[in-house]
Amino acid sequence: MGTNEGDCRVVVVGAGAGGTLVATHLVTALSSRFRVELVDPAPTTGRGQAYSTTDDRHLLNVPASGMSAFPRDPEHFLRWLRNHHDRGFQPHDFAPRAVFGRYIESLLTTATEFPGNARLVRRRAEVVDIAESGSGFVVDLSDGERIETRAVVLATSSRPATHWAPPELAADPRLIADPWTQGIPEVGDVLLLGSGLTMVDLAISADRPDRTLHVVSRTDAVPRPHVLPTTPPVPPPPGITRTQGLDALRATLAAHVEHTVEGTGDWRAAIDGLRPVTAQLWRGLSEADKRRFIAEDARSWDVHRHRMAPATSRRFDAVATEGRLQRHRGTIAAVRADEHVLHVSLDDGSTLRVAAVVNCTGPVGSIAADPLLTRLAQTGLVRPGPAGLGIDTADDGRIVGTLPDSLPFLAVGSLRRGNLWESTAMPEIREQAYDVARIVSRSMHGESRRRPVDPYGLTLSASTTAAEHYNAALGRLLRLQDGVEEGLIAAVAEDEGFVQAHAALALLGHEWGTNDHWHASLRSAHRAAAERHLDDRESSFLDAVTTRLRSDESTGAAALLRHVRLFPRDALAVSVAVPTVAFGGLTSGSQTAQLVESLGRSYGDDWWYAGQLAFVRQDQERWAEAEELSSYALSVEPASGHAVHARAHVFYETGDHAAGLAWLDEWIRTRGPEANHRSHFSWHAALHELMQDDIEAVRRRWHRELSPAVVSGSRAVVDSGALLWRGRVTGTWTGDLPVAEVRAQAPTDWLTAPTTGFAALHGAVLLAADGDAAALTQLADRSAGSQDPVFRDVVAPLCTGLVSVVEERWNAASATLSRVVTTMDPLGGSKAQREVVEDTLVHALAMAGRNTEAAALLDTRLSRRSSALDARRRAAVSGSAPVDAAPRR
């Protein structure tokens, strides 16, 4: 370049919604020494073809709740509507498209009003060429201007084409090639070629009492309407993204829709549930199958996926019902023009007399339809995308061609359709605009290399080697394997400024209670953050971890859950938020289910997510679904600890103890040596043995796999201690319990000042096993004075009840624990873990001589699942224990 001015300049080509959003983010992210040039010949900004209409009857085809321009602020558009359009606007209402155009334009206008932000230059011209020049680009405009720039973003929309028009029509001014820039005659019948959303809007606008609208299309398929209230999306079947070939995919999708209709009565929920995996499904098809899909399935997909607003549907139906709209299946075969009308012959032999033919076929996605793309393809800067759609791009939006990665040349919107298939709706556009602007902003500050990412595409501000250590550690965490903290330590040793790894070490140390070094890790994270430009997700994670570790339980939990809502693909944060083998979790019961189910929009049929969802399904007693999900996860990743955990619960809760024990023992033998928290899987195996009343097997397993010789820290409390107490109250472990050794391994705060209800539950059980009524009383008093309702209303009475058990005041224990067992869900963990309190209640009732109540409780359990142990206990409390009902030894 001849000057340095271009080093501070970005050119965004296209001022539709996508280009305007990119420009908005850039103006905000860059300082006033930078300039953002937004180039488009259109007289308006932020509208493009999609939002250029001035007819308020043309509505968005997505409710207001789904149209925010900002990925991390889903209610932004709704707030804007209420402030600038209609104070009573509701989330499920459909806004006029013209209003949305004003919204997009207002975002850029607002961004430019801050003097510290980058300067915006709006150029109303066409870009005719782009060329590499040194460390940047030269952009030639149709008005003769030449712009030197450091980065270029292509945000042009595909143009409507009229290649279908016979020569006589193509040359006639009564062909309305672009109905959004050309007017439709006020008088005379009109032929609308194409039957998509464009046709629907134009039919509503062009409708007149004395006019007939003829709609001609090959398929006669019209967009389906939305239905309110909407049915929540139904996730696709596990493993759908691994389906091989278009024919198999069609069969899988047909079965998914049929199953969804059977369950919900609405096919829309099935189509909406595919959104997280649509790009993966598209990429999984061969080039030939992609072209087959376009030819044979795309139209059906479009009319079901891109639907009409209910009000739009009613207006369109009224035009047809009143006889002013006729639909024809076919194509235009010939056109004869005279002075007054066009005589249009269709391929079925019929002829229509119309005042105009309106092109509603939609944009053409090929390079050949765009002069700029054609020029860039000739010089090698772009190449066609898969199946000939748009241009080829990498996952982060970088354009694939002859340019090196160090030159920021990126695309958003319909240009990326060949790689993504769905790339024109606002949920996709807003993410692309944000991500592309972030890449450009970094390049303007001298960062030329791509930052590494984690397995879910989230940026890691670290060296490549450090990121590899981090990703290996994250993978082990997701599989529930050993070596997580060691991997994170290796990551920060490689890159001392790796904020994400420092913060992760702090969070895991705090949640697991395995060490007291988390304070130092948190301090290291903040020192590193002061020296490094972080990604938004990394900043949010550090803020959430800091709040979690430095505030009370409820405030810290709320901070981490907010981070998960903003960045749902942060799998490490999700792992902590959800109750699992490794973590007590920040939610319980229906809250956990809502959280995990909401993540389906982000994870699709990812194997790790399938394991998490399987655990929710078993908790909901949807055993078959839990088994299907866990089996799928294990087929992809045999070491998936979450899937194993869910499947272990299915075996236990359905009473299939023999099969569950055999399967679990084999997994422990083959995969267990690598498993973190492996004692919990041993605990599950011991539960199967306990339910089979095989007491000697339980004892052997405890000494081999659950004793303090092999288990320490929080797991000694949750698994080892809980099993000992369960043995005591079920009468299967008589004599002295080896509790003192377990207690010596327990984290002190779990017994004196637990931070979660889950920890408090297990700490209290261990204290009871040790017969320490004084410590239980102190924990009860501390919990009763807590501001946290879980501690005050559940943990405190639990401790009081256990004190009564230790002191053998059986009626008092029975009365207190009877109330506690109905309120335990907020403690977190699983039903099987919380069941230890129910076992204690049965014991207290029996010892109090309240055998009828104990028998009723055991009857309820036995109706839920088979258990030789509970059957023996039931016989004992009824006074009819058979001679052979003693425990197996």
Coordinates of N, CA and C in Angstrom, one line a residue, residues 579-661:
P579 N -26.3 -31.4 38.1 CA -25.9 -32.4 39.1 C -25.4 -33.7 38.3
T580 N -24.2 -34.1 38.6 CA -23.7 -35.3 37.9 C -22.9 -36.1 38.9
V581 N -22.2 -37.1 38.4 CA -21.3 -37.9 39.3 C -20.2 -36.9 39.9
A582 N -19.8 -36.0 39.1 CA -18.6 -35.1 39.6 C -19.1 -33.9 40.4
F583 N -20.3 -33.5 40.2 CA -20.7 -32.2 40.8 C -22.1 -32.3 41.4
G584 N -22.3 -31.6 42.5 CA -23.6 -31.6 43.1 C -24.6 -30.8 42.3
G585 N -24.1 -29.9 41.5 CA -25.0 -29.1 40.6 C -25.5 -27.9 41.3
L586 N -26.1 -27.0 40.4 CA -26.7 -25.7 40.9 C -28.2 -25.7 40.8
T587 N -28.7 -26.8 40.3 CA -30.2 -26.9 40.1 C -30.6 -28.3 40.6
S588 N -31.9 -28.5 40.6 CA -32.4 -29.8 41.0 C -33.8 -30.0 40.4
G589 N -34.2 -31.3 40.3 CA -35.5 -31.6 39.9 C -35.9 -31.0 38.5
S590 N -37.0 -30.3 38.5 CA -37.5 -29.8 37.2 C -36.6 -28.7 36.7
Q591 N -35.9 -28.0 37.6 CA -35.0 -26.9 37.2 C -33.8 -27.5 36.3
T592 N -33.3 -28.7 36.8 CA -32.3 -29.4 36.1 C -32.8 -29.8 34.7
A593 N -34.0 -30.4 34.7 CA -34.5 -30.8 33.4 C -34.7 -29.7 32.4
Q594 N -35.2 -28.5 32.9 CA -35.4 -27.4 32.0 C -34.0 -26.9 31.5
L595 N -33.0 -26.9 32.4 CA -31.7 -26.4 32.0 C -31.1 -27.3 30.9
V596 N -31.1 -28.6 31.2 CA -30.5 -29.5 30.2 C -31.3 -29.6 28.9
E597 N -32.6 -29.6 29.0 CA -33.4 -29.6 27.7 C -33.2 -28.4 26.9
S598 N -33.0 -27.2 27.6 CA -32.8 -26.0 26.8 C -31.5 -26.0 26.0
L599 N -30.5 -26.8 26.5 CA -29.2 -26.9 25.9 C -29.3 -27.7 24.5
G600 N -30.4 -28.4 24.3 CA -30.5 -29.1 23.1 C -30.3 -28.3 21.8
R601 N -30.7 -27.0 21.9 CA -30.6 -26.1 20.8 C -29.1 -25.8 20.4
S602 N -28.3 -26.1 21.4 CA -26.8 -25.8 21.2 C -26.0 -27.0 20.9
Y603 N -26.4 -28.2 21.4 CA -25.6 -29.4 21.3 C -26.1 -30.4 20.3
G604 N -27.4 -30.4 19.9 CA -27.9 -31.4 19.0 C -27.7 -32.8 19.5
D605 N -27.1 -33.7 18.7 CA -26.9 -35.0 19.1 C -25.4 -35.3 19.6
D606 N -24.8 -34.3 20.1 CA -23.5 -34.5 20.7 C -23.5 -35.6 21.7
W607 N -22.5 -36.5 21.7 CA -22.5 -37.6 22.6 C -22.4 -37.3 24.1
W608 N -21.7 -36.2 24.4 CA -21.6 -35.8 25.8 C -23.0 -35.3 26.3
Y609 N -23.6 -34.4 25.5 CA -24.9 -33.9 25.8 C -25.9 -35.1 25.9
A610 N -25.8 -36.1 25.0 CA -26.8 -37.2 25.1 C -26.7 -37.9 26.4
G611 N -25.5 -38.0 27.0 CA -25.3 -38.6 28.3 C -26.0 -37.8 29.4
Q612 N -25.8 -36.4 29.3 CA -26.5 -35.5 30.2 C -28.0 -35.6 30.2
L613 N -28.5 -35.6 28.9 CA -30.0 -35.7 28.7 C -30.5 -37.1 29.2
A614 N -29.7 -38.1 29.0 CA -30.1 -39.5 29.5 C -30.3 -39.5 31.0
F615 N -29.4 -38.8 31.7 CA -29.6 -38.7 33.2 C -30.9 -38.0 33.6
V616 N -31.2 -36.9 32.8 CA -32.5 -36.2 33.1 C -33.7 -37.1 32.8
R617 N -33.6 -37.9 31.7 CA -34.7 -38.7 31.3 C -34.9 -39.8 32.4
Q618 N -33.8 -40.4 32.9 CA -34.0 -41.4 33.9 C -34.6 -40.8 35.2
D619 N -34.3 -39.6 35.5 CA -34.8 -38.9 36.7 C -36.3 -38.7 36.5
Q620 N -36.7 -38.5 35.2 CA -38.1 -38.3 34.9 C -38.9 -39.7 34.7
E621 N -38.1 -40.7 35.0 CA -38.7 -42.1 34.8 C -39.1 -42.4 33.4
R622 N -38.4 -41.8 32.5 CA -38.6 -42.1 31.0 C -37.4 -43.1 30.7
W623 N -37.6 -44.3 31.2 CA -36.5 -45.3 31.1 C -36.0 -45.6 29.7
A624 N -37.0 -45.8 28.8 CA -36.6 -46.3 27.4 C -35.8 -45.2 26.7
E625 N -36.2 -43.9 26.9 CA -35.5 -42.8 26.3 C -34.1 -42.7 26.9
A626 N -34.0 -42.8 28.2 CA -32.7 -42.8 28.9 C -31.8 -43.9 28.4
E627 N -32.3 -45.1 28.2 CA -31.5 -46.2 27.7 C -31.0 -45.9 26.3
E628 N -31.9 -45.4 25.4 CA -31.6 -45.1 24.1 C -30.5 -44.0 24.0
L629 N -30.6 -43.0 24.8 CA -29.6 -41.9 24.8 C -28.3 -42.4 25.3
S630 N -28.3 -43.1 26.4 CA -27.0 -43.5 27.0 C -26.3 -44.6 26.0
S631 N -27.1 -45.4 25.4 CA -26.5 -46.4 24.5 C -25.9 -45.7 23.3
Y632 N -26.6 -44.7 22.8 CA -26.0 -43.9 21.7 C -24.7 -43.3 22.1
A633 N -24.7 -42.6 23.2 CA -23.5 -41.9 23.7 C -22.3 -42.9 23.8
L634 N -22.6 -44.0 24.4 CA -21.6 -45.0 24.5 C -21.1 -45.6 23.2
S635 N -22.0 -45.6 22.2 CA -21.6 -46.1 20.9 C -20.6 -45.2 20.2
V636 N -20.7 -43.9 20.6 CA -19.8 -42.9 20.0 C -18.5 -42.8 20.9
E637 N -18.7 -42.8 22.2 CA -17.6 -42.6 23.1 C -17.8 -43.6 24.2
P638 N -17.2 -44.8 24.1 CA -17.3 -45.9 25.1 C -16.9 -45.5 26.5
A639 N -16.1 -44.4 26.6 CA -15.6 -44.0 27.9 C -16.5 -42.9 28.6
S640 N -17.7 -42.7 27.9 CA -18.5 -41.6 28.4 C -19.1 -41.9 29.8
G641 N -18.5 -41.3 30.8 CA -18.9 -41.6 32.2 C -20.4 -41.2 32.5
H642 N -20.8 -40.1 31.9 CA -22.2 -39.6 32.1 C -23.2 -40.6 31.6
A643 N -22.9 -41.2 30.4 CA -23.8 -42.1 29.8 C -23.8 -43.4 30.7
V644 N -22.7 -43.8 31.2 CA -22.6 -45.0 32.1 C -23.4 -44.7 33.4
H645 N -23.3 -43.5 33.9 CA -24.0 -43.1 35.1 C -25.5 -43.2 34.9
A646 N -26.0 -42.6 33.8 CA -27.4 -42.7 33.5 C -27.9 -44.1 33.3
R647 N -27.1 -44.9 32.6 CA -27.5 -46.3 32.4 C -27.5 -47.1 33.7
A648 N -26.6 -46.8 34.6 CA -26.6 -47.5 35.9 C -27.8 -47.1 36.6
H649 N -28.3 -45.9 36.6 CA -29.5 -45.5 37.2 C -30.7 -46.2 36.6
V650 N -30.7 -46.4 35.3 CA -31.9 -47.1 34.6 C -31.9 -48.5 35.2
F651 N -30.8 -49.2 35.2 CA -30.8 -50.6 35.7 C -31.3 -50.6 37.2
Y652 N -30.8 -49.6 38.0 CA -31.2 -49.6 39.4 C -32.7 -49.3 39.6
E653 N -33.1 -48.3 39.0 CA -34.5 -47.8 39.2 C -35.6 -48.8 38.6
T654 N -35.2 -49.6 37.6 CA -36.1 -50.6 37.0 C -36.0 -51.9 37.7
G655 N -35.0 -52.0 38.7 CA -34.9 -53.3 39.4 C -34.2 -54.4 38.7
D656 N -33.5 -54.1 37.6 CA -32.8 -55.1 36.9 C -31.4 -55.2 37.5
H657 N -31.3 -55.7 38.7 CA -30.0 -55.6 39.4 C -29.0 -56.6 38.9
A658 N -29.4 -57.8 38.6 CA -28.4 -58.8 38.1 C -27.7 -58.3 36.8
A659 N -28.5 -57.9 35.8 CA -28.0 -57.4 34.6 C -27.2 -56.2 34.7
G660 N -27.7 -55.3 35.6 CA -27.0 -54.0 35.8 C -25.7 -54.2 36.5
L661 N -25.6 -55.1 37.4 CA -24.3 -55.4 38.1 C -23.3 -56.0 37.1

